[in-house]
C-alpha cells in the first residue's frame, strides 16, 4: 500500500514500511547530556531527568511543594535576590521566595523538559496559550511586534495572531516565503510541524536558516521530543501545549517553552508580572508523564500506523494525512458526512485535545479551528470533511471496529474502487 501526498501542503507520502520505521526506528537511540555530564539515552533521561537528587535526599518520588510563600529572616538578602531577578529573570539562588517567582516542583519538570529538548532552559506556564502569549510579550517589549507565521497553526494560536490581541501584527506566508516576509520589526517566526490539524511538515532546518537572526519558534506539541528536537535543527524556541503528550493522561493543563537561558529569564519576568504560573500539582503530573513519554508515543504510533494502513485502503475515506516522522496523530477526509462519524463512535471519545492514553476524534472545522476565518481555514488545507484522530493505547482491533462502524456503509459505486482513494 502506498500513500501519496496530493499537493505540497499535505502530509508527506509514506508506505507501510516507512510507517513502521517511523513508529519504531527511534527507540531511544538518541543520547541526551545528563546532569552528571555524561550522555544518557533518551528513554533513560525521560525517567531520570529532574529526579537526579532524590535518592541522596532519601526520596523515591518528587515531593509536591504547595507553598505559596516562603519564610525568610534576612530581608536584605531577599532584596538583593529580587533585584537580581528584576535585572535578568534568572532563578533566585537559595530557597524559594514566592510561588509566582518559581516553585521547586515545577522547576523539576522544567529541568527535565529542557534536557529532553536539548536546550539550556525551559519555562512552564498555566497553558500552552499562556506560554505563546508570554513569548509574544517578550518580543513586543523590545519593540518587535511583527510576527511571520505559516499556516496551519492550532486555531487559537492563529486567532491570537490574526486578531492582534496582544498588539502584534502578523504576516502569513508559506515556508518558502519566510525570508521575504521578514521586516526590521519582526520579532518572531512561528511554525507548527507536524501542523494541527493537517499534519503538514516543514523543513525546520531550512526555515531556521531563512529566519536569519529572528528567532524561530516551533510548536512541537504533535511530535514531542521523542520524534524531533527542533533546537537541534536551528529553532531558538520550542513550544508545547504540555496538556497533550507531555502530560499524556488528560488530567493536566499546561504549556512550556524550551529555549536558551537568556530568553528563559525574560519569560520568567513576564510570567511573574502576568501571573500565568503553573500549579505545583500540574508540575508533578507533567514530570510523571515525561517518564512514560517514549513508551506511550511508541505504542500509540504503532496503532496509528496500522489505522493509517486501513483507512487509506478504505473506499469511504477520500484522503489520509500522516507525517513522515510518524506519530500518533492522523487526519483523514471522508466522502460522507464527518458529523455522522463523530456521532457514531462508541469506544473512541469525540472531544477536543489530543495526546492522551485514550483515543480522541474531533472535527476541526467545527471546534479546534472554528475560530479561524473559513477561507483561511480551507486555504490552509483544513477542509470541512477533515477529521482529526489522536490515537491512544487501546487494542488497535477495537479501535478499528469502532471506526469501521462509525464510518458506516460505503456507497456501492465506491465499493468497487477500494484502494483508489489513497492519499
PDB file of C-alpha atoms in Angstrom, residues 93-358:
ATOM      1  CA  UNK A  93      19.627  31.427  44.350  1.00  0.00           C
ATOM      2  CA  UNK A  94      18.765  29.820  47.655  1.00  0.00           C
ATOM      3  CA  UNK A  95      15.310  28.969  48.986  1.00  0.00           C
ATOM      4  CA  UNK A  96      12.155  29.984  47.109  1.00  0.00           C
ATOM      5  CA  UNK A  97      10.628  33.412  47.675  1.00  0.00           C
ATOM      6  CA  UNK A  98       7.062  33.389  46.354  1.00  0.00           C
ATOM      7  CA  UNK A  99       5.135  30.969  44.172  1.00  0.00           C
ATOM      8  CA  UNK A 100       4.801  33.438  41.306  1.00  0.00           C
ATOM      9  CA  UNK A 101       8.582  33.653  41.102  1.00  0.00           C
ATOM     10  CA  UNK A 102       9.021  29.910  40.937  1.00  0.00           C
ATOM     11  CA  UNK A 103       8.165  26.593  42.544  1.00  0.00           C
ATOM     12  CA  UNK A 104      10.505  23.649  43.273  1.00  0.00           C
ATOM     13  CA  UNK A 105       8.132  21.014  41.883  1.00  0.00           C
ATOM     14  CA  UNK A 106       7.536  22.948  38.667  1.00  0.00           C
ATOM     15  CA  UNK A 107      11.283  23.554  38.365  1.00  0.00           C
ATOM     16  CA  UNK A 108      11.883  19.805  38.255  1.00  0.00           C
ATOM     17  CA  UNK A 109       9.587  19.492  35.250  1.00  0.00           C
ATOM     18  CA  UNK A 110      11.269  22.454  33.549  1.00  0.00           C
ATOM     19  CA  UNK A 111      14.701  20.892  34.064  1.00  0.00           C
ATOM     20  CA  UNK A 112      13.546  17.575  32.640  1.00  0.00           C
ATOM     21  CA  UNK A 113      11.847  19.052  29.587  1.00  0.00           C
ATOM     22  CA  UNK A 114      14.891  21.178  28.756  1.00  0.00           C
ATOM     23  CA  UNK A 115      17.055  18.047  28.863  1.00  0.00           C
ATOM     24  CA  UNK A 116      14.717  16.180  26.551  1.00  0.00           C
ATOM     25  CA  UNK A 117      14.518  19.071  24.064  1.00  0.00           C
ATOM     26  CA  UNK A 118      18.265  19.732  24.224  1.00  0.00           C
ATOM     27  CA  UNK A 119      18.005  23.352  25.388  1.00  0.00           C
ATOM     28  CA  UNK A 120      19.579  25.239  28.278  1.00  0.00           C
ATOM     29  CA  UNK A 121      16.291  26.012  29.998  1.00  0.00           C
ATOM     30  CA  UNK A 122      12.532  25.690  29.917  1.00  0.00           C
ATOM     31  CA  UNK A 123       9.806  27.835  31.446  1.00  0.00           C
ATOM     32  CA  UNK A 124       6.385  26.387  32.277  1.00  0.00           C
ATOM     33  CA  UNK A 125       3.042  28.192  32.182  1.00  0.00           C
ATOM     34  CA  UNK A 126      -0.585  27.577  33.076  1.00  0.00           C
ATOM     35  CA  UNK A 127      -1.444  26.625  29.467  1.00  0.00           C
ATOM     36  CA  UNK A 128       0.028  26.447  26.004  1.00  0.00           C
ATOM     37  CA  UNK A 129      -1.669  29.721  25.072  1.00  0.00           C
ATOM     38  CA  UNK A 130      -0.201  31.398  28.168  1.00  0.00           C
ATOM     39  CA  UNK A 131       3.227  30.195  27.027  1.00  0.00           C
ATOM     40  CA  UNK A 132       2.769  31.572  23.490  1.00  0.00           C
ATOM     41  CA  UNK A 133       1.414  34.850  24.881  1.00  0.00           C
ATOM     42  CA  UNK A 134       4.496  35.236  27.063  1.00  0.00           C
ATOM     43  CA  UNK A 135       6.780  34.768  24.043  1.00  0.00           C
ATOM     44  CA  UNK A 136       4.889  37.455  22.113  1.00  0.00           C
ATOM     45  CA  UNK A 137       5.029  39.821  25.088  1.00  0.00           C
ATOM     46  CA  UNK A 138       8.783  39.328  25.449  1.00  0.00           C
ATOM     47  CA  UNK A 139       9.368  40.273  21.828  1.00  0.00           C
ATOM     48  CA  UNK A 140       6.877  43.162  21.936  1.00  0.00           C
ATOM     49  CA  UNK A 141       8.682  44.582  24.969  1.00  0.00           C
ATOM     50  CA  UNK A 142      11.685  45.037  22.672  1.00  0.00           C
ATOM     51  CA  UNK A 143       9.593  46.835  20.047  1.00  0.00           C
ATOM     52  CA  UNK A 144       9.432  43.720  17.854  1.00  0.00           C
ATOM     53  CA  UNK A 145       5.697  43.257  17.375  1.00  0.00           C
ATOM     54  CA  UNK A 146       5.696  41.786  13.873  1.00  0.00           C
ATOM     55  CA  UNK A 147       5.307  38.022  13.521  1.00  0.00           C
ATOM     56  CA  UNK A 148       5.794  35.878  10.438  1.00  0.00           C
ATOM     57  CA  UNK A 149       3.730  32.700  10.617  1.00  0.00           C
ATOM     58  CA  UNK A 150       2.990  29.659   8.491  1.00  0.00           C
ATOM     59  CA  UNK A 151      -0.470  28.094   8.380  1.00  0.00           C
ATOM     60  CA  UNK A 152      -1.920  25.886   9.549  1.00  0.00           C
ATOM     61  CA  UNK A 153      -1.436  26.500  13.248  1.00  0.00           C
ATOM     62  CA  UNK A 154      -3.569  25.496  16.183  1.00  0.00           C
ATOM     63  CA  UNK A 155      -6.765  27.509  15.841  1.00  0.00           C
ATOM     64  CA  UNK A 156      -6.336  29.644  18.966  1.00  0.00           C
ATOM     65  CA  UNK A 157      -2.728  30.430  18.033  1.00  0.00           C
ATOM     66  CA  UNK A 158      -3.981  31.560  14.627  1.00  0.00           C
ATOM     67  CA  UNK A 159      -6.677  33.705  16.252  1.00  0.00           C
ATOM     68  CA  UNK A 160      -4.293  35.274  18.775  1.00  0.00           C
ATOM     69  CA  UNK A 161      -2.079  36.467  15.907  1.00  0.00           C
ATOM     70  CA  UNK A 162      -4.798  37.412  13.430  1.00  0.00           C
ATOM     71  CA  UNK A 163      -6.833  39.394  15.956  1.00  0.00           C
ATOM     72  CA  UNK A 164      -3.759  41.205  17.262  1.00  0.00           C
ATOM     73  CA  UNK A 165      -4.972  40.672  20.810  1.00  0.00           C
ATOM     74  CA  UNK A 166      -1.515  41.400  22.243  1.00  0.00           C
ATOM     75  CA  UNK A 167      -0.737  44.237  19.869  1.00  0.00           C
ATOM     76  CA  UNK A 168       1.122  42.037  17.411  1.00  0.00           C
ATOM     77  CA  UNK A 169       0.904  42.199  13.621  1.00  0.00           C
ATOM     78  CA  UNK A 170       1.147  39.012  11.569  1.00  0.00           C
ATOM     79  CA  UNK A 171       2.219  38.231   8.017  1.00  0.00           C
ATOM     80  CA  UNK A 172       1.064  34.811   6.857  1.00  0.00           C
ATOM     81  CA  UNK A 173       3.290  33.045   4.356  1.00  0.00           C
ATOM     82  CA  UNK A 174       4.367  29.621   3.166  1.00  0.00           C
ATOM     83  CA  UNK A 175       7.741  28.182   4.216  1.00  0.00           C
ATOM     84  CA  UNK A 176       9.421  29.389   1.017  1.00  0.00           C
ATOM     85  CA  UNK A 177       8.321  32.955   1.717  1.00  0.00           C
ATOM     86  CA  UNK A 178       9.698  33.327   5.248  1.00  0.00           C
ATOM     87  CA  UNK A 179      12.818  35.283   4.315  1.00  0.00           C
ATOM     88  CA  UNK A 180      10.904  37.730   2.100  1.00  0.00           C
ATOM     89  CA  UNK A 181       8.303  38.341   4.824  1.00  0.00           C
ATOM     90  CA  UNK A 182      10.845  39.499   7.425  1.00  0.00           C
ATOM     91  CA  UNK A 183      10.879  43.172   8.433  1.00  0.00           C
ATOM     92  CA  UNK A 184      13.103  45.245  10.735  1.00  0.00           C
ATOM     93  CA  UNK A 185      10.453  44.924  13.448  1.00  0.00           C
ATOM     94  CA  UNK A 186       9.946  41.176  13.035  1.00  0.00           C
ATOM     95  CA  UNK A 187      10.344  39.589  16.434  1.00  0.00           C
ATOM     96  CA  UNK A 188       9.356  36.011  15.743  1.00  0.00           C
ATOM     97  CA  UNK A 189       8.740  33.379  13.079  1.00  0.00           C
ATOM     98  CA  UNK A 190       6.140  30.814  14.153  1.00  0.00           C
ATOM     99  CA  UNK A 191       5.593  27.386  12.607  1.00  0.00           C
ATOM    100  CA  UNK A 192       3.992  24.149  13.712  1.00  0.00           C
ATOM    101  CA  UNK A 193       5.339  20.858  12.367  1.00  0.00           C
ATOM    102  CA  UNK A 194       3.593  18.479  12.061  1.00  0.00           C
ATOM    103  CA  UNK A 195       0.818  21.041  11.816  1.00  0.00           C
ATOM    104  CA  UNK A 196      -2.520  20.995  13.571  1.00  0.00           C
ATOM    105  CA  UNK A 197      -4.689  19.525  12.119  1.00  0.00           C
ATOM    106  CA  UNK A 198      -3.410  18.598   8.626  1.00  0.00           C
ATOM    107  CA  UNK A 199      -0.084  17.123   9.815  1.00  0.00           C
ATOM    108  CA  UNK A 200       1.769  19.056   7.114  1.00  0.00           C
ATOM    109  CA  UNK A 201       5.509  19.142   7.813  1.00  0.00           C
ATOM    110  CA  UNK A 202       8.107  21.863   7.373  1.00  0.00           C
ATOM    111  CA  UNK A 203      11.831  21.539   6.800  1.00  0.00           C
ATOM    112  CA  UNK A 204      12.809  23.073  10.133  1.00  0.00           C
ATOM    113  CA  UNK A 205      16.472  23.459   9.277  1.00  0.00           C
ATOM    114  CA  UNK A 206      15.611  25.391   6.118  1.00  0.00           C
ATOM    115  CA  UNK A 207      13.083  27.515   7.997  1.00  0.00           C
ATOM    116  CA  UNK A 208      15.640  28.358  10.678  1.00  0.00           C
ATOM    117  CA  UNK A 209      18.134  29.375   8.002  1.00  0.00           C
ATOM    118  CA  UNK A 210      15.523  31.606   6.354  1.00  0.00           C
ATOM    119  CA  UNK A 211      14.889  33.362   9.684  1.00  0.00           C
ATOM    120  CA  UNK A 212      18.410  34.768   9.899  1.00  0.00           C
ATOM    121  CA  UNK A 213      18.724  36.446  13.301  1.00  0.00           C
ATOM    122  CA  UNK A 214      14.990  36.321  14.029  1.00  0.00           C
ATOM    123  CA  UNK A 215      14.066  33.532  16.467  1.00  0.00           C
ATOM    124  CA  UNK A 216      12.195  30.579  15.013  1.00  0.00           C
ATOM    125  CA  UNK A 217       9.520  29.224  17.348  1.00  0.00           C
ATOM    126  CA  UNK A 218       8.422  25.668  16.573  1.00  0.00           C
ATOM    127  CA  UNK A 219       5.257  24.278  18.120  1.00  0.00           C
ATOM    128  CA  UNK A 220       6.415  20.723  18.815  1.00  0.00           C
ATOM    129  CA  UNK A 221       3.229  19.550  20.531  1.00  0.00           C
ATOM    130  CA  UNK A 222       2.348  16.847  17.987  1.00  0.00           C
ATOM    131  CA  UNK A 223       5.842  15.428  17.554  1.00  0.00           C
ATOM    132  CA  UNK A 224       7.194  15.697  21.128  1.00  0.00           C
ATOM    133  CA  UNK A 225      10.967  15.459  21.656  1.00  0.00           C
ATOM    134  CA  UNK A 226      10.614  11.717  21.090  1.00  0.00           C
ATOM    135  CA  UNK A 227      10.146  12.237  17.346  1.00  0.00           C
ATOM    136  CA  UNK A 228      12.010  15.504  16.762  1.00  0.00           C
ATOM    137  CA  UNK A 229      14.024  18.101  18.664  1.00  0.00           C
ATOM    138  CA  UNK A 230      13.690  21.400  16.803  1.00  0.00           C
ATOM    139  CA  UNK A 231      16.536  23.072  18.709  1.00  0.00           C
ATOM    140  CA  UNK A 232      18.930  20.641  17.028  1.00  0.00           C
ATOM    141  CA  UNK A 233      17.673  21.943  13.663  1.00  0.00           C
ATOM    142  CA  UNK A 234      18.178  25.607  14.480  1.00  0.00           C
ATOM    143  CA  UNK A 235      14.975  26.628  16.265  1.00  0.00           C
ATOM    144  CA  UNK A 236      15.563  29.109  19.067  1.00  0.00           C
ATOM    145  CA  UNK A 237      12.272  28.416  20.847  1.00  0.00           C
ATOM    146  CA  UNK A 238      10.280  25.189  21.222  1.00  0.00           C
ATOM    147  CA  UNK A 239       6.663  25.422  22.359  1.00  0.00           C
ATOM    148  CA  UNK A 240       4.483  22.673  23.810  1.00  0.00           C
ATOM    149  CA  UNK A 241       0.927  22.516  24.887  1.00  0.00           C
ATOM    150  CA  UNK A 242       2.044  20.256  27.729  1.00  0.00           C
ATOM    151  CA  UNK A 243      -1.624  19.393  28.241  1.00  0.00           C
ATOM    152  CA  UNK A 244      -1.204  16.932  25.404  1.00  0.00           C
ATOM    153  CA  UNK A 245       1.520  14.260  25.118  1.00  0.00           C
ATOM    154  CA  UNK A 246       3.800  15.532  27.874  1.00  0.00           C
ATOM    155  CA  UNK A 247       1.061  15.059  30.450  1.00  0.00           C
ATOM    156  CA  UNK A 248      -0.467  12.231  28.483  1.00  0.00           C
ATOM    157  CA  UNK A 249      -3.480  11.385  30.617  1.00  0.00           C
ATOM    158  CA  UNK A 250      -5.982  14.182  30.014  1.00  0.00           C
ATOM    159  CA  UNK A 251      -5.743  15.476  33.582  1.00  0.00           C
ATOM    160  CA  UNK A 252      -3.399  18.471  33.463  1.00  0.00           C
ATOM    161  CA  UNK A 253      -3.467  21.850  31.702  1.00  0.00           C
ATOM    162  CA  UNK A 254      -0.055  23.389  30.987  1.00  0.00           C
ATOM    163  CA  UNK A 255       2.313  24.963  28.494  1.00  0.00           C
ATOM    164  CA  UNK A 256       6.088  25.185  28.295  1.00  0.00           C
ATOM    165  CA  UNK A 257       8.763  26.921  26.221  1.00  0.00           C
ATOM    166  CA  UNK A 258      12.215  25.343  25.854  1.00  0.00           C
ATOM    167  CA  UNK A 259      14.918  27.883  24.984  1.00  0.00           C
ATOM    168  CA  UNK A 260      18.283  29.326  25.993  1.00  0.00           C
ATOM    169  CA  UNK A 261      18.739  30.775  29.474  1.00  0.00           C
ATOM    170  CA  UNK A 262      18.726  34.403  28.331  1.00  0.00           C
ATOM    171  CA  UNK A 263      15.262  34.097  26.777  1.00  0.00           C
ATOM    172  CA  UNK A 264      14.097  31.985  29.708  1.00  0.00           C
ATOM    173  CA  UNK A 265      14.947  34.848  32.039  1.00  0.00           C
ATOM    174  CA  UNK A 266      12.707  37.204  30.083  1.00  0.00           C
ATOM    175  CA  UNK A 267       9.916  34.632  30.066  1.00  0.00           C
ATOM    176  CA  UNK A 268      10.152  34.280  33.850  1.00  0.00           C
ATOM    177  CA  UNK A 269       9.819  38.042  34.207  1.00  0.00           C
ATOM    178  CA  UNK A 270       6.663  38.027  32.064  1.00  0.00           C
ATOM    179  CA  UNK A 271       5.286  35.048  33.988  1.00  0.00           C
ATOM    180  CA  UNK A 272       5.928  36.823  37.295  1.00  0.00           C
ATOM    181  CA  UNK A 273       4.269  40.024  36.091  1.00  0.00           C
ATOM    182  CA  UNK A 274       1.249  38.441  34.397  1.00  0.00           C
ATOM    183  CA  UNK A 275       0.697  35.539  36.781  1.00  0.00           C
ATOM    184  CA  UNK A 276       0.413  32.734  34.225  1.00  0.00           C
ATOM    185  CA  UNK A 277       2.105  30.296  36.594  1.00  0.00           C
ATOM    186  CA  UNK A 278       1.819  26.523  36.573  1.00  0.00           C
ATOM    187  CA  UNK A 279       0.315  24.904  39.663  1.00  0.00           C
ATOM    188  CA  UNK A 280       2.715  22.593  41.558  1.00  0.00           C
ATOM    189  CA  UNK A 281       0.397  19.606  41.237  1.00  0.00           C
ATOM    190  CA  UNK A 282       0.387  20.106  37.464  1.00  0.00           C
ATOM    191  CA  UNK A 283       4.188  20.250  37.523  1.00  0.00           C
ATOM    192  CA  UNK A 284       4.251  16.949  39.398  1.00  0.00           C
ATOM    193  CA  UNK A 285       1.863  15.290  36.947  1.00  0.00           C
ATOM    194  CA  UNK A 286       3.899  16.528  33.990  1.00  0.00           C
ATOM    195  CA  UNK A 287       7.151  15.199  35.432  1.00  0.00           C
ATOM    196  CA  UNK A 288       5.425  11.863  35.952  1.00  0.00           C
ATOM    197  CA  UNK A 289       4.117  11.988  32.388  1.00  0.00           C
ATOM    198  CA  UNK A 290       7.597  12.504  30.926  1.00  0.00           C
ATOM    199  CA  UNK A 291       8.763   9.231  32.458  1.00  0.00           C
ATOM    200  CA  UNK A 292       6.452   7.221  30.189  1.00  0.00           C
ATOM    201  CA  UNK A 293       6.522   9.583  27.189  1.00  0.00           C
ATOM    202  CA  UNK A 294       8.770   7.431  24.927  1.00  0.00           C
ATOM    203  CA  UNK A 295       6.782   4.267  25.688  1.00  0.00           C
ATOM    204  CA  UNK A 296       3.430   5.955  25.127  1.00  0.00           C
ATOM    205  CA  UNK A 297       4.472   7.638  21.881  1.00  0.00           C
ATOM    206  CA  UNK A 298       5.944   4.401  20.527  1.00  0.00           C
ATOM    207  CA  UNK A 299       2.851   2.314  21.314  1.00  0.00           C
ATOM    208  CA  UNK A 300       0.357   4.912  20.103  1.00  0.00           C
ATOM    209  CA  UNK A 301       2.382   5.452  16.917  1.00  0.00           C
ATOM    210  CA  UNK A 302       2.277   1.744  16.139  1.00  0.00           C
ATOM    211  CA  UNK A 303      -1.512   1.825  16.490  1.00  0.00           C
ATOM    212  CA  UNK A 304      -1.693   4.926  14.294  1.00  0.00           C
ATOM    213  CA  UNK A 305       0.417   3.371  11.553  1.00  0.00           C
ATOM    214  CA  UNK A 306      -1.916   0.380  11.387  1.00  0.00           C
ATOM    215  CA  UNK A 307      -5.012   2.593  11.289  1.00  0.00           C
ATOM    216  CA  UNK A 308      -3.431   4.672   8.506  1.00  0.00           C
ATOM    217  CA  UNK A 309      -2.905   1.480   6.518  1.00  0.00           C
ATOM    218  CA  UNK A 310      -6.552   0.506   6.877  1.00  0.00           C
ATOM    219  CA  UNK A 311      -8.031   3.969   6.374  1.00  0.00           C
ATOM    220  CA  UNK A 312      -6.035   4.609   3.209  1.00  0.00           C
ATOM    221  CA  UNK A 313      -7.398   1.369   1.726  1.00  0.00           C
ATOM    222  CA  UNK A 314     -10.996   2.178   2.689  1.00  0.00           C
ATOM    223  CA  UNK A 315     -13.347   3.407  -0.061  1.00  0.00           C
ATOM    224  CA  UNK A 316     -15.247   5.533   2.465  1.00  0.00           C
ATOM    225  CA  UNK A 317     -12.125   7.643   3.052  1.00  0.00           C
ATOM    226  CA  UNK A 318     -11.077  10.220   0.461  1.00  0.00           C
ATOM    227  CA  UNK A 319      -7.650  11.159   1.781  1.00  0.00           C
ATOM    228  CA  UNK A 320      -5.365  10.297   4.699  1.00  0.00           C
ATOM    229  CA  UNK A 321      -2.768  12.671   6.117  1.00  0.00           C
ATOM    230  CA  UNK A 322       0.131  11.189   8.077  1.00  0.00           C
ATOM    231  CA  UNK A 323       3.585  12.739   8.590  1.00  0.00           C
ATOM    232  CA  UNK A 324       6.934  11.319   7.535  1.00  0.00           C
ATOM    233  CA  UNK A 325       8.177  11.281  11.122  1.00  0.00           C
ATOM    234  CA  UNK A 326       5.273   9.106  12.207  1.00  0.00           C
ATOM    235  CA  UNK A 327       3.493   9.726  15.471  1.00  0.00           C
ATOM    236  CA  UNK A 328       0.057   9.079  16.900  1.00  0.00           C
ATOM    237  CA  UNK A 329      -1.911  11.793  15.076  1.00  0.00           C
ATOM    238  CA  UNK A 330      -3.941  11.042  11.940  1.00  0.00           C
ATOM    239  CA  UNK A 331      -6.101  13.327   9.820  1.00  0.00           C
ATOM    240  CA  UNK A 332      -8.474  11.918   7.220  1.00  0.00           C
ATOM    241  CA  UNK A 333     -11.187  13.227   4.944  1.00  0.00           C
ATOM    242  CA  UNK A 334     -14.342  11.224   4.374  1.00  0.00           C
ATOM    243  CA  UNK A 335     -16.651  11.040   1.372  1.00  0.00           C
ATOM    244  CA  UNK A 336     -19.687  11.083   3.617  1.00  0.00           C
ATOM    245  CA  UNK A 337     -20.780  13.361   6.434  1.00  0.00           C
ATOM    246  CA  UNK A 338     -17.988  13.801   9.001  1.00  0.00           C
ATOM    247  CA  UNK A 339     -20.538  14.744  11.663  1.00  0.00           C
ATOM    248  CA  UNK A 340     -22.103  11.298  11.319  1.00  0.00           C
ATOM    249  CA  UNK A 341     -18.703   9.724  12.020  1.00  0.00           C
ATOM    250  CA  UNK A 342     -18.340  11.836  15.175  1.00  0.00           C
ATOM    251  CA  UNK A 343     -21.831  10.832  16.292  1.00  0.00           C
ATOM    252  CA  UNK A 344     -21.182   7.174  15.520  1.00  0.00           C
ATOM    253  CA  UNK A 345     -18.134   6.389  17.670  1.00  0.00           C
ATOM    254  CA  UNK A 346     -18.645   4.475  20.896  1.00  0.00           C
ATOM    255  CA  UNK A 347     -15.180   3.468  22.142  1.00  0.00           C
ATOM    256  CA  UNK A 348     -13.354   6.492  20.746  1.00  0.00           C
ATOM    257  CA  UNK A 349     -14.171   9.731  22.579  1.00  0.00           C
ATOM    258  CA  UNK A 350     -15.488  12.651  20.487  1.00  0.00           C
ATOM    259  CA  UNK A 351     -13.609  15.506  22.170  1.00  0.00           C
ATOM    260  CA  UNK A 352     -11.051  18.228  21.617  1.00  0.00           C
ATOM    261  CA  UNK A 353      -7.461  17.922  22.815  1.00  0.00           C
ATOM    262  CA  UNK A 354      -5.081  15.094  21.990  1.00  0.00           C
ATOM    263  CA  UNK A 355      -2.125  13.094  23.231  1.00  0.00           C
ATOM    264  CA  UNK A 356      -3.961  11.131  25.897  1.00  0.00           C
ATOM    265  CA  UNK A 357      -3.760   7.395  26.550  1.00  0.00           C
ATOM    266  CA  UNK A 358      -7.260   7.056  25.100  1.00  0.00           C
TER     267      UNK A 358
END
